[in-house]
Each structure stands twice: as structure tokens, then as C-alpha cells.
Coordinates of C-alpha atoms in Angstrom, one line a residue:
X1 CA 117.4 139.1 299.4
X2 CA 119.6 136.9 297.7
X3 CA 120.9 137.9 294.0
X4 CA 121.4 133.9 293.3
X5 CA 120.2 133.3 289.8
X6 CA 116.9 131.3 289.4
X7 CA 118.3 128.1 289.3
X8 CA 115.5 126.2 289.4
X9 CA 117.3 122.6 288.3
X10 CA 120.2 121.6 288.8
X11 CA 122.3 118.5 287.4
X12 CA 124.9 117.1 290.5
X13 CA 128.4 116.8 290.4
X14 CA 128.7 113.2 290.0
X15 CA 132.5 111.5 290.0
X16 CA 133.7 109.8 286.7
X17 CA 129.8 111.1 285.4
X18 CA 129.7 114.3 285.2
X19 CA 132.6 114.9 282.7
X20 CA 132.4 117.8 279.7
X21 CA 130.7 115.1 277.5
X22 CA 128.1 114.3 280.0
X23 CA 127.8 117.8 280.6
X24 CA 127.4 118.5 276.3
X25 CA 125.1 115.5 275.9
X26 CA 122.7 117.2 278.8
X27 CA 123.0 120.7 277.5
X28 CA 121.5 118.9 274.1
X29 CA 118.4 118.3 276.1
X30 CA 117.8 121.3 278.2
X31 CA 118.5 124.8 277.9
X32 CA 118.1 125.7 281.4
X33 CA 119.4 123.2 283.8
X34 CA 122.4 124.3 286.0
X35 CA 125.0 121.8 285.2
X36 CA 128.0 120.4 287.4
X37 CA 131.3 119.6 286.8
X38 CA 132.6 116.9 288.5
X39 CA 134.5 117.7 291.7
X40 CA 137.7 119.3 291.0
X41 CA 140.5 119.2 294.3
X42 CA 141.7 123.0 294.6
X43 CA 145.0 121.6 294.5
X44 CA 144.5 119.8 291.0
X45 CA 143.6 123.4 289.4
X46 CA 146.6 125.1 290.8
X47 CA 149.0 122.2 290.0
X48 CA 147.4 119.9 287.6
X49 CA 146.6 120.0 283.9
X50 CA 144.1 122.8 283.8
X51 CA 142.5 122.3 280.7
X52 CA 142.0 118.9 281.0
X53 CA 140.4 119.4 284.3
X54 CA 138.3 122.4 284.0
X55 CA 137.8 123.4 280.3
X56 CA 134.3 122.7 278.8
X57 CA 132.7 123.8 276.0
X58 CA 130.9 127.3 275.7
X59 CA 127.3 125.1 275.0
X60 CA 127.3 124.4 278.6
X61 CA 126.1 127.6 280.2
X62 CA 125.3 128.2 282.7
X63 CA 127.2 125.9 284.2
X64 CA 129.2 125.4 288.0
X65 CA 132.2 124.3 289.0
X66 CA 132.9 122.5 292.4
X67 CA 135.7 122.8 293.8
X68 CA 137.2 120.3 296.8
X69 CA 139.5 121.6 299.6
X70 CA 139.5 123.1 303.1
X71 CA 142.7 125.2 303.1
X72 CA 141.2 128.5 302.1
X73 CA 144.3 130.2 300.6
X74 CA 144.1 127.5 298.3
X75 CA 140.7 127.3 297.4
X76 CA 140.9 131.4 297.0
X77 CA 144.1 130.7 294.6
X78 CA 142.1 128.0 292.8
X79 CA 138.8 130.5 292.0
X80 CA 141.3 133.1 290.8
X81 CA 142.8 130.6 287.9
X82 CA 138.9 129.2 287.6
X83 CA 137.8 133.1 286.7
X84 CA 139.4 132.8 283.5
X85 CA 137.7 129.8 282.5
X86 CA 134.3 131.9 282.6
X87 CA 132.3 129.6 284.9
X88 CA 128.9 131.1 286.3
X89 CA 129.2 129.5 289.9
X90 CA 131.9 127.8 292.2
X91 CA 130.6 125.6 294.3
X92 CA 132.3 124.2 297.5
X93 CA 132.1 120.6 298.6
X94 CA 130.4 119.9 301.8
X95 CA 128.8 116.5 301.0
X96 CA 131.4 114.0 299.3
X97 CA 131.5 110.9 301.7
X98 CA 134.2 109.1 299.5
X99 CA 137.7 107.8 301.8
X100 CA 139.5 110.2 298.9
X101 CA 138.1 113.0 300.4
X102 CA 138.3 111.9 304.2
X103 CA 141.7 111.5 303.8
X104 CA 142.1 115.4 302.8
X105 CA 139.9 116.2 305.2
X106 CA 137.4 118.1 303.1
X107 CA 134.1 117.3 301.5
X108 CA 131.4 115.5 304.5
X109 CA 133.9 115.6 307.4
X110 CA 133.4 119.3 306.8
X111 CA 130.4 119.6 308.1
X112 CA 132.0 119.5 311.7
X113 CA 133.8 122.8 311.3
X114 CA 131.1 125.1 310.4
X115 CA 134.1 128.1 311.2
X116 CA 136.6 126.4 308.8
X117 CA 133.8 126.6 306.2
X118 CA 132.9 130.1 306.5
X119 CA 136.5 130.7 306.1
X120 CA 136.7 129.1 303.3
X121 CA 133.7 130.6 301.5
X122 CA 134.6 134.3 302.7
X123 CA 137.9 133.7 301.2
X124 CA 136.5 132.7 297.9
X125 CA 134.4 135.2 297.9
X126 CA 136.6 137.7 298.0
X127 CA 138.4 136.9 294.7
X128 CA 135.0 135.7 293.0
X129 CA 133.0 137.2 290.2
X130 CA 130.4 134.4 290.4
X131 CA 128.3 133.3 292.7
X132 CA 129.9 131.4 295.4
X133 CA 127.6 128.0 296.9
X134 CA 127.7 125.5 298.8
X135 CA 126.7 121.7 298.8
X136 CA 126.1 120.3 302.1
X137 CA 124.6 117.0 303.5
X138 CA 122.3 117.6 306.6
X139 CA 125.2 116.2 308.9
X140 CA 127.6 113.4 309.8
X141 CA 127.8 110.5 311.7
X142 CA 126.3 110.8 315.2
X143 CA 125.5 114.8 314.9
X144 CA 122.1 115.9 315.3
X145 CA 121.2 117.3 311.6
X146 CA 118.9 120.2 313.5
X147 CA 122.3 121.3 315.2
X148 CA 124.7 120.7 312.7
X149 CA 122.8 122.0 309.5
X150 CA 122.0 125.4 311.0
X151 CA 125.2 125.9 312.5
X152 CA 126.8 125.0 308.9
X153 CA 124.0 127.5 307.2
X154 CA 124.5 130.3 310.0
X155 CA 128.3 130.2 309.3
X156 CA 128.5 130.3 305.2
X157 CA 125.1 132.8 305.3
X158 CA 127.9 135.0 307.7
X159 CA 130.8 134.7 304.9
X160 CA 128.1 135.8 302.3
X161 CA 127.1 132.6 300.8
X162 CA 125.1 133.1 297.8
X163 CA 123.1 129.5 297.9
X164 CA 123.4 126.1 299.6
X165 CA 122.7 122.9 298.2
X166 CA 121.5 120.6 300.4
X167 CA 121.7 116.2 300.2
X168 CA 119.1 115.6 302.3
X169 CA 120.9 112.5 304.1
X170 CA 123.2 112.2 306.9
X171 CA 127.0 111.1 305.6
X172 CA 127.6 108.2 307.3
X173 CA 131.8 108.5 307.5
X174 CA 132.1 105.4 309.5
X175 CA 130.5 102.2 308.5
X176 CA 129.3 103.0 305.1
X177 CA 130.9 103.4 301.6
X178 CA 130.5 106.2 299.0
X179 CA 127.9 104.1 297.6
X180 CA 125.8 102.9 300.5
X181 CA 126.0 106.6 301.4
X182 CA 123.6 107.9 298.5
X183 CA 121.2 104.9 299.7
X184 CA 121.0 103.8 303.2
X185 CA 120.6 107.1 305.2
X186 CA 117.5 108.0 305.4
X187 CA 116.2 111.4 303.4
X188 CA 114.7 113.6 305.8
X189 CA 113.2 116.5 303.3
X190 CA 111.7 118.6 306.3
X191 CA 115.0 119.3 307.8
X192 CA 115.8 120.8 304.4
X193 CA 112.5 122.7 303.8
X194 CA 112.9 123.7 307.8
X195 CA 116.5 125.4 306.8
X196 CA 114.4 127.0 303.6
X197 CA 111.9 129.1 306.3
X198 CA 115.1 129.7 308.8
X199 CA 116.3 131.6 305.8
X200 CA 113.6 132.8 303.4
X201 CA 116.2 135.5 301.6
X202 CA 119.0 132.5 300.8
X203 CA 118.3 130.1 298.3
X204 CA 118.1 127.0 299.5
X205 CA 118.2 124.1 297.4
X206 CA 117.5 120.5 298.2
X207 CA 119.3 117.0 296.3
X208 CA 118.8 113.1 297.2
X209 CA 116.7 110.4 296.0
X210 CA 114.1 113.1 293.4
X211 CA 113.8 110.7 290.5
X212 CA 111.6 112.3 288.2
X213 CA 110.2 116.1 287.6
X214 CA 106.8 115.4 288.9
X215 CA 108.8 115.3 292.7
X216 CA 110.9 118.2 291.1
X217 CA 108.0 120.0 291.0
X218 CA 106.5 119.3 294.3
X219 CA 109.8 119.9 296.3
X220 CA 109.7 123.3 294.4
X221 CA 106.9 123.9 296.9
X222 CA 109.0 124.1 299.8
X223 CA 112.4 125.3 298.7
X224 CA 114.4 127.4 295.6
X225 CA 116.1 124.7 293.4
X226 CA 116.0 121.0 293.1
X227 CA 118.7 118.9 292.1
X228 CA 118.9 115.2 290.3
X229 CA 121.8 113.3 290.2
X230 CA 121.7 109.6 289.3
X231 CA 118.0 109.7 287.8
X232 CA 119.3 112.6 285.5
X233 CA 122.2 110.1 284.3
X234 CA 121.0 106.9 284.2
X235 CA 117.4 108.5 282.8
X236 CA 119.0 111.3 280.7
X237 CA 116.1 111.5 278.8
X238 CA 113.9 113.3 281.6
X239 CA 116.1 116.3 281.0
X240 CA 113.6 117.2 277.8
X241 CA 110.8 118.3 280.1
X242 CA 113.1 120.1 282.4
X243 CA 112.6 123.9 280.2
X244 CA 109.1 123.0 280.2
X245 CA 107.7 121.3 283.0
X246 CA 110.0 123.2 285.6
X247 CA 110.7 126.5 283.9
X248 CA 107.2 127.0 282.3
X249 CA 109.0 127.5 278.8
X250 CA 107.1 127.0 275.7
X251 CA 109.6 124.8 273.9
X252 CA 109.1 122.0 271.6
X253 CA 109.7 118.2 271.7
X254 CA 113.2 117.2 271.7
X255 CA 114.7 117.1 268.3
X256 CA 116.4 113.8 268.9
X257 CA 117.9 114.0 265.2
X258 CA 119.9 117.1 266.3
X259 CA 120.9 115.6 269.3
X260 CA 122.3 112.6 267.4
X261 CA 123.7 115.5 264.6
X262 CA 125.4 117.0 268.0
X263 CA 126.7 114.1 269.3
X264 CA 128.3 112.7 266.4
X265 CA 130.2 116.2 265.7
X266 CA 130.5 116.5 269.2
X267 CA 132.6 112.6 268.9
X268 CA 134.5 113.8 265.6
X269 CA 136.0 116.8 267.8
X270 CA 137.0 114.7 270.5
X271 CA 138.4 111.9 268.2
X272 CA 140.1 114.4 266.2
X273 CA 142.3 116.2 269.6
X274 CA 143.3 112.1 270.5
X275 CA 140.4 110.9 272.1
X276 CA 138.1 108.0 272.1
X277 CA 134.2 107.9 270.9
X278 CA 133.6 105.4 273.9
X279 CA 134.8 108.5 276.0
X280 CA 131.0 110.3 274.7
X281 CA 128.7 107.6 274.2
X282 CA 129.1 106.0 277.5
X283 CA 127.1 108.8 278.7
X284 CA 124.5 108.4 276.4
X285 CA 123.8 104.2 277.4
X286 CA 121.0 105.9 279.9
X287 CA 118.8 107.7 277.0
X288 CA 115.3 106.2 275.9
X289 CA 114.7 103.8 278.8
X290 CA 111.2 102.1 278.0
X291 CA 111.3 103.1 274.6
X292 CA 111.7 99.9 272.0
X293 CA 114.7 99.6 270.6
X294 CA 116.5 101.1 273.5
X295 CA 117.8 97.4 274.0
X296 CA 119.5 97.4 270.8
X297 CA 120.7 101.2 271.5
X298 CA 122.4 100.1 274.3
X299 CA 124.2 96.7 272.9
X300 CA 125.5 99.3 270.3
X301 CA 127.3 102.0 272.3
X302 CA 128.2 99.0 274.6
X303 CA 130.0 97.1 272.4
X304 CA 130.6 98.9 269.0
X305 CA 131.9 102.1 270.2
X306 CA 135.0 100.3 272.0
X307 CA 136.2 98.9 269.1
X308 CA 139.5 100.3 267.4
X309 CA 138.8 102.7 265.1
X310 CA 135.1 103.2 266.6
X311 CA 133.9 106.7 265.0
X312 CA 130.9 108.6 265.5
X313 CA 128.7 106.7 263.1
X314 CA 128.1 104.0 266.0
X315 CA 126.1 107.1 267.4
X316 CA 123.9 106.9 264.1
X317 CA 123.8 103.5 264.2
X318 CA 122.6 103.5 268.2
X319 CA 119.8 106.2 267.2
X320 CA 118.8 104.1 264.3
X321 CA 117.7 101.4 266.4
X322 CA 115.3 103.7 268.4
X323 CA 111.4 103.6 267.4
X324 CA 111.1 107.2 268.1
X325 CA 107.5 107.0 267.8
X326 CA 106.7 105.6 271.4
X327 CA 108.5 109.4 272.1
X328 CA 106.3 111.0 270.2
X329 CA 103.2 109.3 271.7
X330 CA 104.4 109.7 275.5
X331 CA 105.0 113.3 274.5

């Protein structure tokens, strides 16, 4: 039986999205939700600027970082300097389609050495005080995904994987960009809940085109954990039912005054050690779609908050324009 914890939700690792100020403004909204750092090379976190690239804030728990590579003395060197950072999971890319990652020959192009993988997983693993997981698609290019999913799950569940994460799309490595890759493949959900009753003791957890919790819900039907990527950013809001409608908590309504409160001390910090308030709010453009005012809300973290000396009263002035009472009655 699998000692994975209940992670029930799950925010992806998106590129350039899912920085630590994504990652604060989402924590704002859910208590729960498992959330993603971006993807992270193995190489970056040996050589590169470590706090820069992995540090977070300790509001973010529980949260996972993914790591890219396919060498597995490096990946086992880069969980070791990871350790200290306090992360709950490291995850291993199996799934990024972008020509960065083909070029190292990791992320999708992975999933035609099952072996390589498991190596790679045992070897992290072994130096791990977390949870070690994987994120998968069901298979690339021509390959069958009823082949080349099991044989990627029979390999990592061999190394001791502790949970995969499965796109439920083909990566199409030839042909297609990053972008058309998240669209034009077709989902194929049974192949994922099919890989859920092959191994009813792993946690299996399925990602790719859910767009609200109501499918969150139903896919919970079939497997252990859904994830949302693009809905969760460019609908950020969604995230306040996510402790309720998905983890059965009895929680209030999202107190969108602290949020704002947060936010705004969350962009003094970040001015303060040299950054720039545009740097936070740009995450934030995605909140209180529908709502009125949300217009306005957007035309003011657009354009305010990348003017010189922006500070983080363009987040009160954003909020401000919000008629928080269509919330209250959709609530």
C-alpha cells in the first residue's frame, strides 16, 4: 500500500507560471492543494543560484519540487542539496515536450527508456526523505500508450516510486510545439484510470484538460489525485472551493481582503530584496473572471503595476475595483 500522502489536488508545474509568487498567491486561496514549482534542470540546482531557483516561502506547504534530468548521479546530487530546502516531494519530469528539454534528452523523450527512468528514480530515492513521484504523459510519438505507459509504471513502481502523475495526452515530439502539445493530442482518461486498477496500491494521479472542480471531483472516481494546470492559473479563483469541495473541509468563503492584505505585504517583501511588484501581480491578472469589475482589475495590474516606482498599493487599487458582492452571491 502506498504511504503517498492524500494529495487529492494538485497545482502543475507550469514554466515562467509557477514561480514562488504564483505559488504564495495560491496558497492564499487553498490550504490543501499540493503545489509545483516550476521545473528546475538537476544541473541548475547543483551549479546555479540555489536560492533563486528553489527557495520559497514556508506558507507554501506542502509543496513539490520537480526536478528535470536523466543522468541519475545528478539528479541523486541535486535531491541531496534540495533536502535542505525542506520540500515535501520531488518530482521527476516525464512529460515536458518543450525543444529545451529534447535537446537534454529528458522530460517526454523519456518515456522511451522506461530502464533509464527507474534508474533514475531508485537513485533518488536513495538519498530522499520525501516522497519521490513521477509525471508522465501516456506516451510519445508513434508508441502505443497501452505499451508504453505500463512499461514506464512497471519500471518506476520497481525503483519504489511513491506516486505517478499522469498527462493524459500523447507528447507529440515531432510536429507539434510545447503549446499545441497541451491541446491537439487527444486526452484519453481510460488509459489513465486503466493504469489506476493495474495498480490499486500506487497512487495514481491524472492531469490534462480538467477545468473546473466539478470534473475534479468526478475524475476522483476513478483515480487518487487530480491535477489543474492552466484553469488553476488563468481562473485562480477556483482554488477557493478546492478545501471544500475536494477535501470535504468546513472552511469559510475566501477572505479576499486578507488576500489583498497578503499580497500587498507579500509585494513590499519582494520590492524591498530588489524586486519588482509587476513580478507578483502578473499572477494575480487571472482572479475574479466573470465578476464585475474584473475588467478594471485587470487594466490595473496590467498597466499600473509596470510603472517605475509601482508599489503594492496598485494591488489595493486592483481589489478596489472588484464588486465583491457577485462573490458573495455565487458563493
Amino acid at each position: 500500500m502506498s504511504t503517498y500522502p492524500s494529495h487529492r489536488f494538485a497545482v502543475a508545474p507550469m514554466m515562467d507560471w509557477t514561480d514562488r509568487h504564483c505559488r504564495f498567491l495560491h496558497r492564499q486561496l487553498t490550504r490543501e492543494a499540493l503545489l509545483y514549482t516550476e521545473m528546475v534542470v538537476a544541473d541548475g540546482i547543483i551549479h546555479g543560484d540555489r536560492e533563486r531557483l528553489i527557495g520559497y516561502d514556508a506558507c507554501e506547504h506542502p509543496v513539490a519540487l520537480q526536478v528535470g534530468g536523466s543522468e541519475p548521479d545528478k539528479l541523486a546530487e541535486a535531491v541531496r542539496i534540495a533536502s535542505d530546502f525542506g520540500y515535501d516531494e520531488i518530482n521527476l519530469n516525464v512529460g515536458c515536450p518543450s525543444d529545451r528539454v529534447q535537446s537534454g534528452a529528458f522530460g517526454a523523450c523519456l518515456m522511451r527508456e522506461p530502464d533509464l527512468v527507474a534508474r533514475c528514480v531508485a537513485a533518488m530515492k536513495a538519498v530522499a526523505s520525501v516522497p519521490v513521484t513521477v509525471k508522465c504523459r501516456i506516451g510519445v510519438d508513434e508508441q502505443d500508450p497501452e505499451v508504453a505507459l505500463s512499461d514506464l509504471a512497471g519500471a518506476v513502481a520497481n525503483a519504489g516510486v511513491d506516486a505517478i502523475w499522469v498527462h493524459a495526452r500523447k507528447a507529440w515530439l515531432e510536429g507539434l510545439s510545447p503549446k499545441e502539445n497541451r491541446d491537439i493530442p487527444p486526452l484519453d482518461y481510460d488509459r489513465v484510470y486503466r493504469l489506476k486498477q493495474d495498480y490499486p496500491n500506487l497512487f495514481i494521479g491524472i492531469n490534462g484538460g480538467v477545468t473546473d472542480l466539478n470534473q475534479a471531483v468526478e475524475h476522483l472516481n476513478h483515480v487518487d489525485g487530480v491535477m489543474l494546470g492552466r484553469a488553476a492559473y488563468h481562473n485562480a479563483s477556483l482554488l477557493g472551493g478546492v478545501d471544500r469541495q475536494i477535501y470535504g473541509m468546513d472552511v469559510a468563503d475566501t477572505d479576499w481582503a486578507a488576500v489583498c492584505a497578503a499580497m500587498m505585504a507579500h509585494a513590499e517583501k519582494h520590492l524591498v530584496a530588489g524586486g519588482r511588484v509587476v513580478h507578483v501581480t502578473r499572477h494575480m491578472v487571472g482572479l475574479f473572471q466573470g465578476v464585475r469589475g474584473a475588467r478594471r482589475f485587470r487594466q490595473i495590474l496590467s498597466a499600473d503595476a509596470v510603472r517605475p516606482g509601482a508599489g503594492p498599493e496598485v494591488i489595493a487599487a486592483a481589489f478596489d475595483a472588484i464588486d465583491f458582492s457577485d462573490l458573495t452571491a455565487a458563493a
